[in-house]
Coordinates of C-alpha atoms (C1' of nucleotides) in Angstrom, one line a residue:
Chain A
X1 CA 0.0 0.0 0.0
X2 CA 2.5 2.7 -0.8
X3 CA 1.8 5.5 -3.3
X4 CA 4.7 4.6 -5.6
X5 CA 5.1 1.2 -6.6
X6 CA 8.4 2.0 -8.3
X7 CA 9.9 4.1 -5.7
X8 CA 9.3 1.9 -2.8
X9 CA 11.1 -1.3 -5.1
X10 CA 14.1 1.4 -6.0
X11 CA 14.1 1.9 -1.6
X12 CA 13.9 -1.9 -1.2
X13 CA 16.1 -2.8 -3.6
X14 CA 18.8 -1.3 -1.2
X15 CA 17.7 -3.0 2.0
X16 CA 20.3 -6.4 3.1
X17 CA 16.9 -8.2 3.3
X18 CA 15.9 -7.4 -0.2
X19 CA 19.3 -8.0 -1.5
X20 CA 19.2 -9.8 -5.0
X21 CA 15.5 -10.4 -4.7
X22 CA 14.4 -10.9 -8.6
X23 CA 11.5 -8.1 -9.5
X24 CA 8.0 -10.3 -9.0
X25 CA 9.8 -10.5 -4.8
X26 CA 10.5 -6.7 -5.1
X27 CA 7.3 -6.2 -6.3
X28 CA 5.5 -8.4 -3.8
X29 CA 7.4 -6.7 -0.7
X30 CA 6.5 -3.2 -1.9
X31 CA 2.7 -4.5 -2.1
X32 CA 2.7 -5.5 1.7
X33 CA 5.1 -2.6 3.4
X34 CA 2.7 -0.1 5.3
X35 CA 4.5 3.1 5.9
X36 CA 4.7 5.2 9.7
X37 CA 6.3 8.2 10.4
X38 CA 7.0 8.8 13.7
X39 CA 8.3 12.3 15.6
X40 CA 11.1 12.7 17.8
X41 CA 10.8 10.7 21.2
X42 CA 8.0 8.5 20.0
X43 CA 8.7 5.1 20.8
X44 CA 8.0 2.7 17.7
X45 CA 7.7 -0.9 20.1
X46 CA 8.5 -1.4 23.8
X47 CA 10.4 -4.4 24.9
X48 CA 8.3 -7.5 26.0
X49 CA 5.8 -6.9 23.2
X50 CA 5.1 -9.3 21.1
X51 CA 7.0 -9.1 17.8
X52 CA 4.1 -8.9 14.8
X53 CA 5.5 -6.4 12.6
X54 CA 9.3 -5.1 11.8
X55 CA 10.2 -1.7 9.9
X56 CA 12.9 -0.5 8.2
X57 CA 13.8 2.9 8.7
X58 CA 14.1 5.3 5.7
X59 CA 14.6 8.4 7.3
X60 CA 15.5 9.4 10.8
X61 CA 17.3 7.5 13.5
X62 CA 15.8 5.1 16.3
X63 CA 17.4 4.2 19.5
X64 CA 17.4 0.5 20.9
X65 CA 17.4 -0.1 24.4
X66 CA 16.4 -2.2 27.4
X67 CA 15.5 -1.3 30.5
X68 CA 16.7 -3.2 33.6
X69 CA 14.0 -4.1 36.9
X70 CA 16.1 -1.7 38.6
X71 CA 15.5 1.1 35.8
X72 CA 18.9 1.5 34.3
X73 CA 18.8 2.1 30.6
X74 CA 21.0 -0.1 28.5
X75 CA 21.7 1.3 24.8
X76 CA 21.9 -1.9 22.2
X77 CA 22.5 0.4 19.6
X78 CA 21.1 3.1 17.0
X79 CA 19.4 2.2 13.8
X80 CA 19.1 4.8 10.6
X81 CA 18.4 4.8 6.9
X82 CA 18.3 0.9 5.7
X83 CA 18.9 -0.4 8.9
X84 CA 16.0 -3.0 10.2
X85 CA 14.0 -3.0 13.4
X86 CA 12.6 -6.1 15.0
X87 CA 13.4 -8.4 12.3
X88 CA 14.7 -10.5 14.4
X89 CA 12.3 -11.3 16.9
X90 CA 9.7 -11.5 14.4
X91 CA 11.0 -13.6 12.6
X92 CA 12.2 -15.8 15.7
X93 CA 9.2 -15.7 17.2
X94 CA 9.9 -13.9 20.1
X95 CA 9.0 -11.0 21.9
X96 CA 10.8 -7.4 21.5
X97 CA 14.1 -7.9 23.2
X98 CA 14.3 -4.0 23.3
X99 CA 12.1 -1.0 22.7
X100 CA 13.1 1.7 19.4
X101 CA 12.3 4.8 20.3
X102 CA 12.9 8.0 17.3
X103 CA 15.6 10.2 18.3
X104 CA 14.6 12.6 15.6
X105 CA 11.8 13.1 13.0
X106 CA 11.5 9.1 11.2
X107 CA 9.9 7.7 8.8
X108 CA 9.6 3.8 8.3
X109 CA 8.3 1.1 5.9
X110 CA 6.9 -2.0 8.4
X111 CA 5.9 -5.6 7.2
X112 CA 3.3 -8.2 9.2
X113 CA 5.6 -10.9 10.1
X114 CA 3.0 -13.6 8.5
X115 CA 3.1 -12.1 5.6
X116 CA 6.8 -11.8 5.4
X117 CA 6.9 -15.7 6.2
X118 CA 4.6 -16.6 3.6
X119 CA 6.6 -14.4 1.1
X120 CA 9.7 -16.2 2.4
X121 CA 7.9 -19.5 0.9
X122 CA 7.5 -18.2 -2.3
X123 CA 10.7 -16.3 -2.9
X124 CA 13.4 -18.1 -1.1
X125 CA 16.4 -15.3 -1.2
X126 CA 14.5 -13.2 1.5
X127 CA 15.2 -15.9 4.4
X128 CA 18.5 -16.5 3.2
X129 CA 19.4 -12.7 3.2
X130 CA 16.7 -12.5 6.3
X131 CA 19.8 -14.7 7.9
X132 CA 22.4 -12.9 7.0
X133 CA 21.4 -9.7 8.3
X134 CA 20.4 -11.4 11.9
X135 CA 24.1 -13.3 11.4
X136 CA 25.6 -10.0 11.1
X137 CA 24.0 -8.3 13.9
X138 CA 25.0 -10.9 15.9
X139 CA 28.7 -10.8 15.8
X140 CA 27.6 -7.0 16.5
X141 CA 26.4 -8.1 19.9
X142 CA 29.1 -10.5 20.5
X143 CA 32.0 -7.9 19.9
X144 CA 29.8 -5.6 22.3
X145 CA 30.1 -8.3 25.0
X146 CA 34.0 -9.3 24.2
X147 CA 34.8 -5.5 24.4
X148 CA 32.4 -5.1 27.7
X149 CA 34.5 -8.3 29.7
X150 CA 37.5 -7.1 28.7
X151 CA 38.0 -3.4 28.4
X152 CA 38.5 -0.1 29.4
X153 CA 35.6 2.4 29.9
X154 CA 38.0 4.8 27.7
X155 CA 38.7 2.8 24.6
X156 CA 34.8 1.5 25.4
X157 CA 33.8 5.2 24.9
X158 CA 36.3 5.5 21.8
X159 CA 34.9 2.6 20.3
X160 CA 31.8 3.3 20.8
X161 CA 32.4 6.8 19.2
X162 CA 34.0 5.5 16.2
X163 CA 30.8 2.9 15.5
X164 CA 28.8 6.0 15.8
X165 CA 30.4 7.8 13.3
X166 CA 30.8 5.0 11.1
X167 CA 26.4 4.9 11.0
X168 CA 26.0 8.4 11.4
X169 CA 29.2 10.7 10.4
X170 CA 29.1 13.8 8.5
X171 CA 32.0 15.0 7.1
X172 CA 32.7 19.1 8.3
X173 CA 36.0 21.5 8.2
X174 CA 36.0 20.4 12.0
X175 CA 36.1 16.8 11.5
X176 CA 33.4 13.9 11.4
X177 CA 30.2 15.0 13.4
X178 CA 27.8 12.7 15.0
X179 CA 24.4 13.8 12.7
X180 CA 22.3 13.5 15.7
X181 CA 21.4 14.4 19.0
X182 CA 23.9 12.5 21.6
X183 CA 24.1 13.2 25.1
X184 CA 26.9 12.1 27.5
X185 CA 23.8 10.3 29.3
X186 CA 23.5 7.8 25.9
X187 CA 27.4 7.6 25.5
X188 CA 27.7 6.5 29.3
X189 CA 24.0 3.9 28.5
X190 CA 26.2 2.8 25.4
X191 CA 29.2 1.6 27.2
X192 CA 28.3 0.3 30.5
X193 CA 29.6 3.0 32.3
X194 CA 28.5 6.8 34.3
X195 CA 27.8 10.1 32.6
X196 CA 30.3 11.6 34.7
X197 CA 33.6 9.3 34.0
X198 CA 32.0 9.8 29.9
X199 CA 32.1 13.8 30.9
X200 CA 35.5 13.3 32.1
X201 CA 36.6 11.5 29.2
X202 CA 36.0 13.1 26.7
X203 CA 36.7 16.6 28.5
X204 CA 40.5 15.2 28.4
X205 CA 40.1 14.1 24.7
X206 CA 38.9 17.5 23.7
X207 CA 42.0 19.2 25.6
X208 CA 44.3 16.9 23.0
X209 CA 42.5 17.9 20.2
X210 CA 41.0 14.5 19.3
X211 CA 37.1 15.7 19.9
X212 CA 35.1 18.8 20.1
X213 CA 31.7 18.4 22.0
X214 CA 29.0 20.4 23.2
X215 CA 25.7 19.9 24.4
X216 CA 24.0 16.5 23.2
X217 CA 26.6 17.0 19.9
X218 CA 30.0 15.2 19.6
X219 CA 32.4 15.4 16.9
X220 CA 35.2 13.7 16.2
X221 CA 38.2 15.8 14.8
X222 CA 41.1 13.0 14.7
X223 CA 39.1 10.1 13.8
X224 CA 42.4 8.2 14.0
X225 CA 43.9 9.4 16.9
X226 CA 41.0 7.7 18.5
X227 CA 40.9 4.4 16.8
X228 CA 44.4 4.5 18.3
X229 CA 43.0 4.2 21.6
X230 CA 40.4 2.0 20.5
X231 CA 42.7 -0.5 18.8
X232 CA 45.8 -1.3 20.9
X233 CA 48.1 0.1 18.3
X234 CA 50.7 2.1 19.9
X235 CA 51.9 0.3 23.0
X236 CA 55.1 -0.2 21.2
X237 CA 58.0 1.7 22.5
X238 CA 58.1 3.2 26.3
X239 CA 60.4 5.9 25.4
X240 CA 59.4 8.1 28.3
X241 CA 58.1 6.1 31.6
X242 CA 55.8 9.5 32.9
X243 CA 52.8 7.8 32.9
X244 CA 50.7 10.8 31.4
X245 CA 53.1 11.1 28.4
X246 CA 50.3 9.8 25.5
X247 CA 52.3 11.5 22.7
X248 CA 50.0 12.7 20.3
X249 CA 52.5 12.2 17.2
X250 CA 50.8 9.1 16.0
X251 CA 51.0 8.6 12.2
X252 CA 48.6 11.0 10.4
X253 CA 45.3 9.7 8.8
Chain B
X1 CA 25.3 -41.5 6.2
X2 CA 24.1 -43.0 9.7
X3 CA 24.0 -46.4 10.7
X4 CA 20.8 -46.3 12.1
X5 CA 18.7 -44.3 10.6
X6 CA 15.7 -44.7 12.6
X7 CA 18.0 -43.7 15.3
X8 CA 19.1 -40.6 14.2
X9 CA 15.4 -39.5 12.6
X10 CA 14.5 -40.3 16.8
X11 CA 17.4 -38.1 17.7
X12 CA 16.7 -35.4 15.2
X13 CA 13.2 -35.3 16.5
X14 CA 14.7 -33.4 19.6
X15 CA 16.1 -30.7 18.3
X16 CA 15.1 -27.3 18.0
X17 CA 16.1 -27.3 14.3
X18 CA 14.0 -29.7 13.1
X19 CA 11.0 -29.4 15.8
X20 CA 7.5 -30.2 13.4
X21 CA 9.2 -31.3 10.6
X22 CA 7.1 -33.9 9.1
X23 CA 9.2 -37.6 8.5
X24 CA 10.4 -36.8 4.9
X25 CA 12.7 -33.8 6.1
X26 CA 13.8 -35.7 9.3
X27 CA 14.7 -38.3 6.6
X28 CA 16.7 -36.0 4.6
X29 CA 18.1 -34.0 7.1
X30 CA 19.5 -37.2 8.9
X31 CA 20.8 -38.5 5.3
X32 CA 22.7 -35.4 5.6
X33 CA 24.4 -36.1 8.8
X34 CA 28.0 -36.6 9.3
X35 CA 29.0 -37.8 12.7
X36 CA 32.0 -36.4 14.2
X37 CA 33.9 -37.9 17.6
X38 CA 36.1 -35.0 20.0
X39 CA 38.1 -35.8 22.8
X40 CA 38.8 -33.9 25.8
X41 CA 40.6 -30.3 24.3
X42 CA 40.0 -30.8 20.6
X43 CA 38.7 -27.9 18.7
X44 CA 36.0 -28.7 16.8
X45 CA 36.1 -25.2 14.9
X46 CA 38.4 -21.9 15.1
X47 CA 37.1 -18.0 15.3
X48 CA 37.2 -16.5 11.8
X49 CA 37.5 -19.7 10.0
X50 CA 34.7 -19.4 7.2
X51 CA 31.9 -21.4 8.2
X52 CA 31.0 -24.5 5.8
X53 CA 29.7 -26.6 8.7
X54 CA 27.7 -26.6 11.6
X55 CA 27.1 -29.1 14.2
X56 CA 25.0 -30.5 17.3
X57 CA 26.1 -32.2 20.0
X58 CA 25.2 -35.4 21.0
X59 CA 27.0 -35.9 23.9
X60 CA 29.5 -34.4 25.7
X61 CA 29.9 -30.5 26.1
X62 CA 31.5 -27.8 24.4
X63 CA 32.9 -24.1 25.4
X64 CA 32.2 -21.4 22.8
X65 CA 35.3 -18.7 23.4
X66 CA 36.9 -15.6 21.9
X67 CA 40.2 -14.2 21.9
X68 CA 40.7 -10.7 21.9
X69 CA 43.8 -9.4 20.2
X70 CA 45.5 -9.2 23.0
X71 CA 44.9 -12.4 23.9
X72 CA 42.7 -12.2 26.7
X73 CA 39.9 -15.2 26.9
X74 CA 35.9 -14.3 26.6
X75 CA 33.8 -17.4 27.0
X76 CA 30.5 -16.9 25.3
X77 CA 28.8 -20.2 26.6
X78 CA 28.7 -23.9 26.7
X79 CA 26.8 -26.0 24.4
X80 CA 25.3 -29.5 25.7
X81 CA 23.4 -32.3 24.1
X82 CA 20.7 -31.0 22.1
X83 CA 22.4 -27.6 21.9
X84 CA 23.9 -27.1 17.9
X85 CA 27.5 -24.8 17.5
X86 CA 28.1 -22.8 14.7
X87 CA 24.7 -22.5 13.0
X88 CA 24.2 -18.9 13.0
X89 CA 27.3 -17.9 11.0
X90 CA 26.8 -21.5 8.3
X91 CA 23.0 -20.0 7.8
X92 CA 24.3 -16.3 7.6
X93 CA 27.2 -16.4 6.0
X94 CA 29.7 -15.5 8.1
X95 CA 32.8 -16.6 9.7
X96 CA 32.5 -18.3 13.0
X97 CA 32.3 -15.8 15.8
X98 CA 34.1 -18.1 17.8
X99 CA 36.1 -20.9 19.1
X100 CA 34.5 -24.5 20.4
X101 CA 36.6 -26.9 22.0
X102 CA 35.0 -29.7 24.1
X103 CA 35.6 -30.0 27.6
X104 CA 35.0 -33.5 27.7
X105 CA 34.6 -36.2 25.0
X106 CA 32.0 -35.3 22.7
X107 CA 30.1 -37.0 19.8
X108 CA 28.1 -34.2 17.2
X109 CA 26.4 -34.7 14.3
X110 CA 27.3 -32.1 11.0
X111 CA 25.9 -31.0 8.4
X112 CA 27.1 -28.8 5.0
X113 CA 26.0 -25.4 5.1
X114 CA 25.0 -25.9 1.9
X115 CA 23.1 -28.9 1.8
X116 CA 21.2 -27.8 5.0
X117 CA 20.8 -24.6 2.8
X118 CA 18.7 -26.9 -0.4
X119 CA 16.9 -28.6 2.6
X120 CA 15.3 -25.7 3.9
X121 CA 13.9 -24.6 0.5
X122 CA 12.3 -28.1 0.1
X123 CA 11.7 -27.9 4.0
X124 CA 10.2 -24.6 5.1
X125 CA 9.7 -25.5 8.5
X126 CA 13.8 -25.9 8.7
X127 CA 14.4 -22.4 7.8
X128 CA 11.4 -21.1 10.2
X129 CA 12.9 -23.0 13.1
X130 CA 16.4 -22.4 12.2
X131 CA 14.9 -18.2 12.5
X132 CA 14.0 -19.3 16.0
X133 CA 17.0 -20.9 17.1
X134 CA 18.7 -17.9 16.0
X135 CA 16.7 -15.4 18.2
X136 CA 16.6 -17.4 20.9
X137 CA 20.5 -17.4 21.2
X138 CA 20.2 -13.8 20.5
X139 CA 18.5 -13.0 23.3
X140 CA 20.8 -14.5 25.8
X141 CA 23.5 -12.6 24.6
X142 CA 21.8 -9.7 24.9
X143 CA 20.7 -10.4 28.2
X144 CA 24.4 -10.8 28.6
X145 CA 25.2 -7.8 27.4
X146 CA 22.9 -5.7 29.7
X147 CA 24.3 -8.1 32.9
X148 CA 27.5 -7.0 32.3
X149 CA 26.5 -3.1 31.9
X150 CA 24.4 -3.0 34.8
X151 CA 25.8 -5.5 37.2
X152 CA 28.1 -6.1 40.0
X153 CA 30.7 -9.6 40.4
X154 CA 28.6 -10.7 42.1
X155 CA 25.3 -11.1 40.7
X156 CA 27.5 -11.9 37.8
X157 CA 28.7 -14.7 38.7
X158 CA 25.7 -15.8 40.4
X159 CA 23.4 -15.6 37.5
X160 CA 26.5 -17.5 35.6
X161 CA 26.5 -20.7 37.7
X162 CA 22.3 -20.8 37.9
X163 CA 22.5 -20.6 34.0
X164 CA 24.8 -23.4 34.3
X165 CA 22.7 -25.1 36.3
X166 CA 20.1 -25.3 33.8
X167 CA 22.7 -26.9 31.7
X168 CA 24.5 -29.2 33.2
X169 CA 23.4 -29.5 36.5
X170 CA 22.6 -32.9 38.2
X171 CA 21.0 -33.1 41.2
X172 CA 22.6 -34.7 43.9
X173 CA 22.0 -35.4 47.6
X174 CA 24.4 -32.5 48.2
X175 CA 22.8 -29.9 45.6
X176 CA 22.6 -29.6 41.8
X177 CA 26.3 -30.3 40.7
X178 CA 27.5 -28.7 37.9
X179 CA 28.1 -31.8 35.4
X180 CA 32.0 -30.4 33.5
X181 CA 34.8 -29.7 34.8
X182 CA 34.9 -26.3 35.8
X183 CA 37.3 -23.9 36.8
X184 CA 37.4 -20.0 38.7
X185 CA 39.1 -18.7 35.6
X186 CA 35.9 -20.3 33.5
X187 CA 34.0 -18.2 35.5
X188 CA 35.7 -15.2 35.2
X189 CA 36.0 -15.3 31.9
X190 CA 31.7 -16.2 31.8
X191 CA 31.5 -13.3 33.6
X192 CA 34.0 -10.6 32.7
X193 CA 36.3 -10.7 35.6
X194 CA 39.5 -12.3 37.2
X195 CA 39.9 -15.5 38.7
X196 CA 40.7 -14.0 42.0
X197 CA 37.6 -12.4 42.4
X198 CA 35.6 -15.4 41.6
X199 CA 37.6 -17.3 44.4
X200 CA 36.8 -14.6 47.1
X201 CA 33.0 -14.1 46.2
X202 CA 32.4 -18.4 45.9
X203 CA 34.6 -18.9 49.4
X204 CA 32.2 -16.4 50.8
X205 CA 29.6 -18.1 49.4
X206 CA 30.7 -21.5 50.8
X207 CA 30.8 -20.0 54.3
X208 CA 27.3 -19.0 54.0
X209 CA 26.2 -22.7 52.9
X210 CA 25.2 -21.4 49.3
X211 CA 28.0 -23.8 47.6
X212 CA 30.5 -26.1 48.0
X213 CA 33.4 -26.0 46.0
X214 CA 36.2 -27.7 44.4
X215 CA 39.2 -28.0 42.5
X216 CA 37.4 -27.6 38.8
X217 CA 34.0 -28.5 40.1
X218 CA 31.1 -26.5 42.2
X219 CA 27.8 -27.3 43.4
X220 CA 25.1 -25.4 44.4
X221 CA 23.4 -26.7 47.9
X222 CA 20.5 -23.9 47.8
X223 CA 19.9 -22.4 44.3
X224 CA 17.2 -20.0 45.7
X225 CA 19.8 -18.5 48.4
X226 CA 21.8 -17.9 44.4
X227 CA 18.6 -16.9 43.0
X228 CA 18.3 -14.2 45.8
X229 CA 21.8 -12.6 45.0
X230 CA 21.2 -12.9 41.1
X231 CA 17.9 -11.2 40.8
X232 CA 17.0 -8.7 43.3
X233 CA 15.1 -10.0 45.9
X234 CA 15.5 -9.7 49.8
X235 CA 16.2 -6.5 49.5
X236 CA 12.7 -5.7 50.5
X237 CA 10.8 -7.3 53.5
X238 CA 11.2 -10.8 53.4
X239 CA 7.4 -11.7 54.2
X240 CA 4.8 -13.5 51.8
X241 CA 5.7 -12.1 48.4
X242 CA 9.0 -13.9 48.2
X243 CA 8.1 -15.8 44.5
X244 CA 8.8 -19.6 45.4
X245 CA 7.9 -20.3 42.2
X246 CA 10.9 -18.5 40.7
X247 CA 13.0 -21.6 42.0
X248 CA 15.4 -22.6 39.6
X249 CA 14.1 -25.3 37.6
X250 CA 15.7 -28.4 37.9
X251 CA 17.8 -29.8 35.0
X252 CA 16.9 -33.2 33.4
X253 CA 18.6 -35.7 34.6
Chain C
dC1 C1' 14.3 37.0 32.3
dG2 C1' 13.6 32.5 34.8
dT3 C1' 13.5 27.6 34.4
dA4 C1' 14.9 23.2 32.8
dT5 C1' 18.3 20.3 31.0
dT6 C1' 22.9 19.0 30.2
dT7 C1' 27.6 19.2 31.4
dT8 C1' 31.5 20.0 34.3
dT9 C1' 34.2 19.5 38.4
dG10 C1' 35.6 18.1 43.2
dA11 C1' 36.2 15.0 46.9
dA12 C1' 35.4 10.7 49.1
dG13 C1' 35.3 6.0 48.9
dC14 C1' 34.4 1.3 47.4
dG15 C1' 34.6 -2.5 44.4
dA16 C1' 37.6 -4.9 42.0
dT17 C1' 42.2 -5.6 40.0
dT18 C1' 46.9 -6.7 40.4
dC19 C1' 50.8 -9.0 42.0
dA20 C1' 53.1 -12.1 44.9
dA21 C1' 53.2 -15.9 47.7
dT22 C1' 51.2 -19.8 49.9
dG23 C1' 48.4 -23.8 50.2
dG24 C1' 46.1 -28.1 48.2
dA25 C1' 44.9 -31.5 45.0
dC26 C1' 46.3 -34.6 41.5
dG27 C1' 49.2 -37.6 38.7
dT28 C1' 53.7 -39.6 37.9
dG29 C1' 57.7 -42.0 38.4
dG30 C1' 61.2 -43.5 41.5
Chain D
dC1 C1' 54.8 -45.6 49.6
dC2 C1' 56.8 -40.9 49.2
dA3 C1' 58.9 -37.2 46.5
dC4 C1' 58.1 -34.5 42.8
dG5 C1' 56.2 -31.3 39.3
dT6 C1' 52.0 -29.3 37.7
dC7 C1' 48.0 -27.2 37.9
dC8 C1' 44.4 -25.0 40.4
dA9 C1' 42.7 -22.4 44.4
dT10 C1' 43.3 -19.3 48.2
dT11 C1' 44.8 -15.2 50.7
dG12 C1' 46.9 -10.7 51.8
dA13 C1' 48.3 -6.1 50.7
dA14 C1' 48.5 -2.3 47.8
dT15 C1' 46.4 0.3 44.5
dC16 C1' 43.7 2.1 40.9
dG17 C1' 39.8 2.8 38.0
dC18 C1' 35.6 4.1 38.4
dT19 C1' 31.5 5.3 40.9
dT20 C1' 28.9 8.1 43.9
dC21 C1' 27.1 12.2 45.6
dA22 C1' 26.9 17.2 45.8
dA23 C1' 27.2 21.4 43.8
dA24 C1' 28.1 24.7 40.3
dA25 C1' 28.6 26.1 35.6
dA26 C1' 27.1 26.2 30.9
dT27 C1' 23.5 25.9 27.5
dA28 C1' 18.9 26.0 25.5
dC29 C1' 14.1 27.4 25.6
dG30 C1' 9.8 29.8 26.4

DNA sequence: CGTATTTTTGAAGCGATTCAATGGACGTGG
DNA sequence: CCACGTCCATTGAATCGCTTCAAAAATACG
């Protein structure tokens, strides 16, 4: 039920689900995606729901996160343009392991999960590629947890950063800004760790000249000086033993 | 290629994979099966290898690890009878996340990404269920994930050893023993800690009566005293609304 | 302008790590 | 059997990374 056959199949043809579909599957897909638009702070499914539809977003940026009994917030991750919401527990059969609320203005295509199954009957590529992309988010997760046991809340943060501008960079004179709306508060919800040490953090980076950051806005001017601390590249050579000598003369990017 | 194939269709029958299938795809899909023997420390597949094959065990138990680059250990679960390694990144094209090297002898059954693959066009139900499997592995890990944000040791390691419980626990006159050999570095690495720690927090434990401990081996006299650190009861008022019924369950023998 | 939200900063303290050293359990071979 | 080496577990002491709480400063908005 969209008002442009062709441009919703051009949009589709984009998506990892839809990815070598032939054009009868395009076709079909387009036929059954309902659109939404939701504003900023609207929440598009709560965790614990059960999962009967999954959207893709087109426009805008949604935030995924759980909520613990105790009330802490836990940040999975952001989705934007492409990316796909609940696919996964639809079509596992489970409830919403998270709820996706707009962070900005959004606009999303969504599919009834029975009718994406039957579809997967007919035109086999979408469960294949409807694998893939739940394959791929999973070693997403998994790298979350490997990096969560094992290190650092400052290469956390840095990571963390560099993800984020990897989904959501802009290239400017100052460097690559994060296009949306991020507060220390998410960074901290990101990365397992308190506003404040996130504050303090990046408040040091910014005094080297790696970040520049204001209110709910972060971007990154040396996008390598942080994978640096991200990565465990330079650990090499302890020419000086002060233990706050981080030279910035790392290789230029 | 199984010697009895009434056997292995009985087998089969059990699994989460092929749950519904009618007799020809239980047929086919044991056909398909390779058997594979491990003993005690064999790898049955390496992180990053390109995944042809996937397996399920049969017997014995397997530990699903990572290692970071600097070599640090993550272990990302065991996987028991029933349980199938490897499945996610065969059906998603993907390397393996991970590592799996049995902990005891093991016997697994295998099957080609690619044949599996044919099946599940033939056999929808495969691919539906293999979908399921899928989500319901995500969701631990992203239960995980949001333990290890949120949560202290402690509760760490507790919710670790009732998970294990579920397992590979077998009850005993003492408690529900934890059926592998199991050691306080296991645990740490489960739970994103050092082995030291685990020692202190179990020894404190075993003074309180909650386990009993050994030299790769622990049991767990009164899972609901566990239960109590791992979720957040008791810290209210300890009268009628304690939830008896959230006893662990207890493991098939 | 006042109010609300976000960010910064300081000081105190705890939880957990780190390192070193000891203690036990197990298997092996003399 | 005991002596031995190996692996695993315990324990203590020092320390640090990070959290916690309180309060002030900066920024946005009506």
């Amino acid at each position: 039920m969209i008002d442009a056959d062709g441009g919703a199949s051009a949009l589709l043809r984009g998506l990892g689900l839809c990815k070598g579909l032939d054009e009868a599957g395009l076709a079909a897909m387009a036929a059954a995606a309902q659109p939404r638009r939701l504003a900023a702070g609207d929440f598009l499914l709560y965790q614990d729901q059960p999962a009967e539809r999954f959207y893709v977003v087109t426009r805008g940026r949604l935030r995924l996160s759980q909520v613990t009994a105790e009330g802490h917030q836990v940040i999975m991750g952001f989705v934007g343009p492409g990316g796909a919401v609940g696919i996964i527990a639809v079509l596992g059969g489970i409830d919403f392991p998270v709820s996706a609320e707009a962070v900005e203005e959004a606009e999303l295509l969504g599919w009834e999960g029975a009718a994406v199954a039957q579809l997967m009957l007919q035109h086999p590529r979408l469960a294949v590629n409807g694998m893939a992309v739940v394959a791929g988010r999973f070693r997403h997760v998994m790298d979350q947890l490997r990096e969560l046991s094992t290190e650092r809340v400052e290469r956390r943060i840095a990571r963390a950063l560099l993800r984020l501008a990897n989904q959501a960079g802009r290239r400017t004179e100052q460097g690559i800004l994060i296009d949306m709306p991020l507060s220390r508060q998410d960074l901290a919800e990101m990365t397992g760790t308190t506003l404040f040490t996130v504050s303090r953090t990046m408040k040091a980076w910014e005094g080297r000249g790696i970040v520049r950051s204001g209110r709910m806005e972060v971007c990154i001017c040396q996008p390598h000086a942080l994978a640096v601390i991200a990565e465990d590249l330079a650990t090499s050579e302890p020419t000086t033993s002060t233990p706050d000598a981080h030279d910035p003369d790392v290789p230029r990017g």
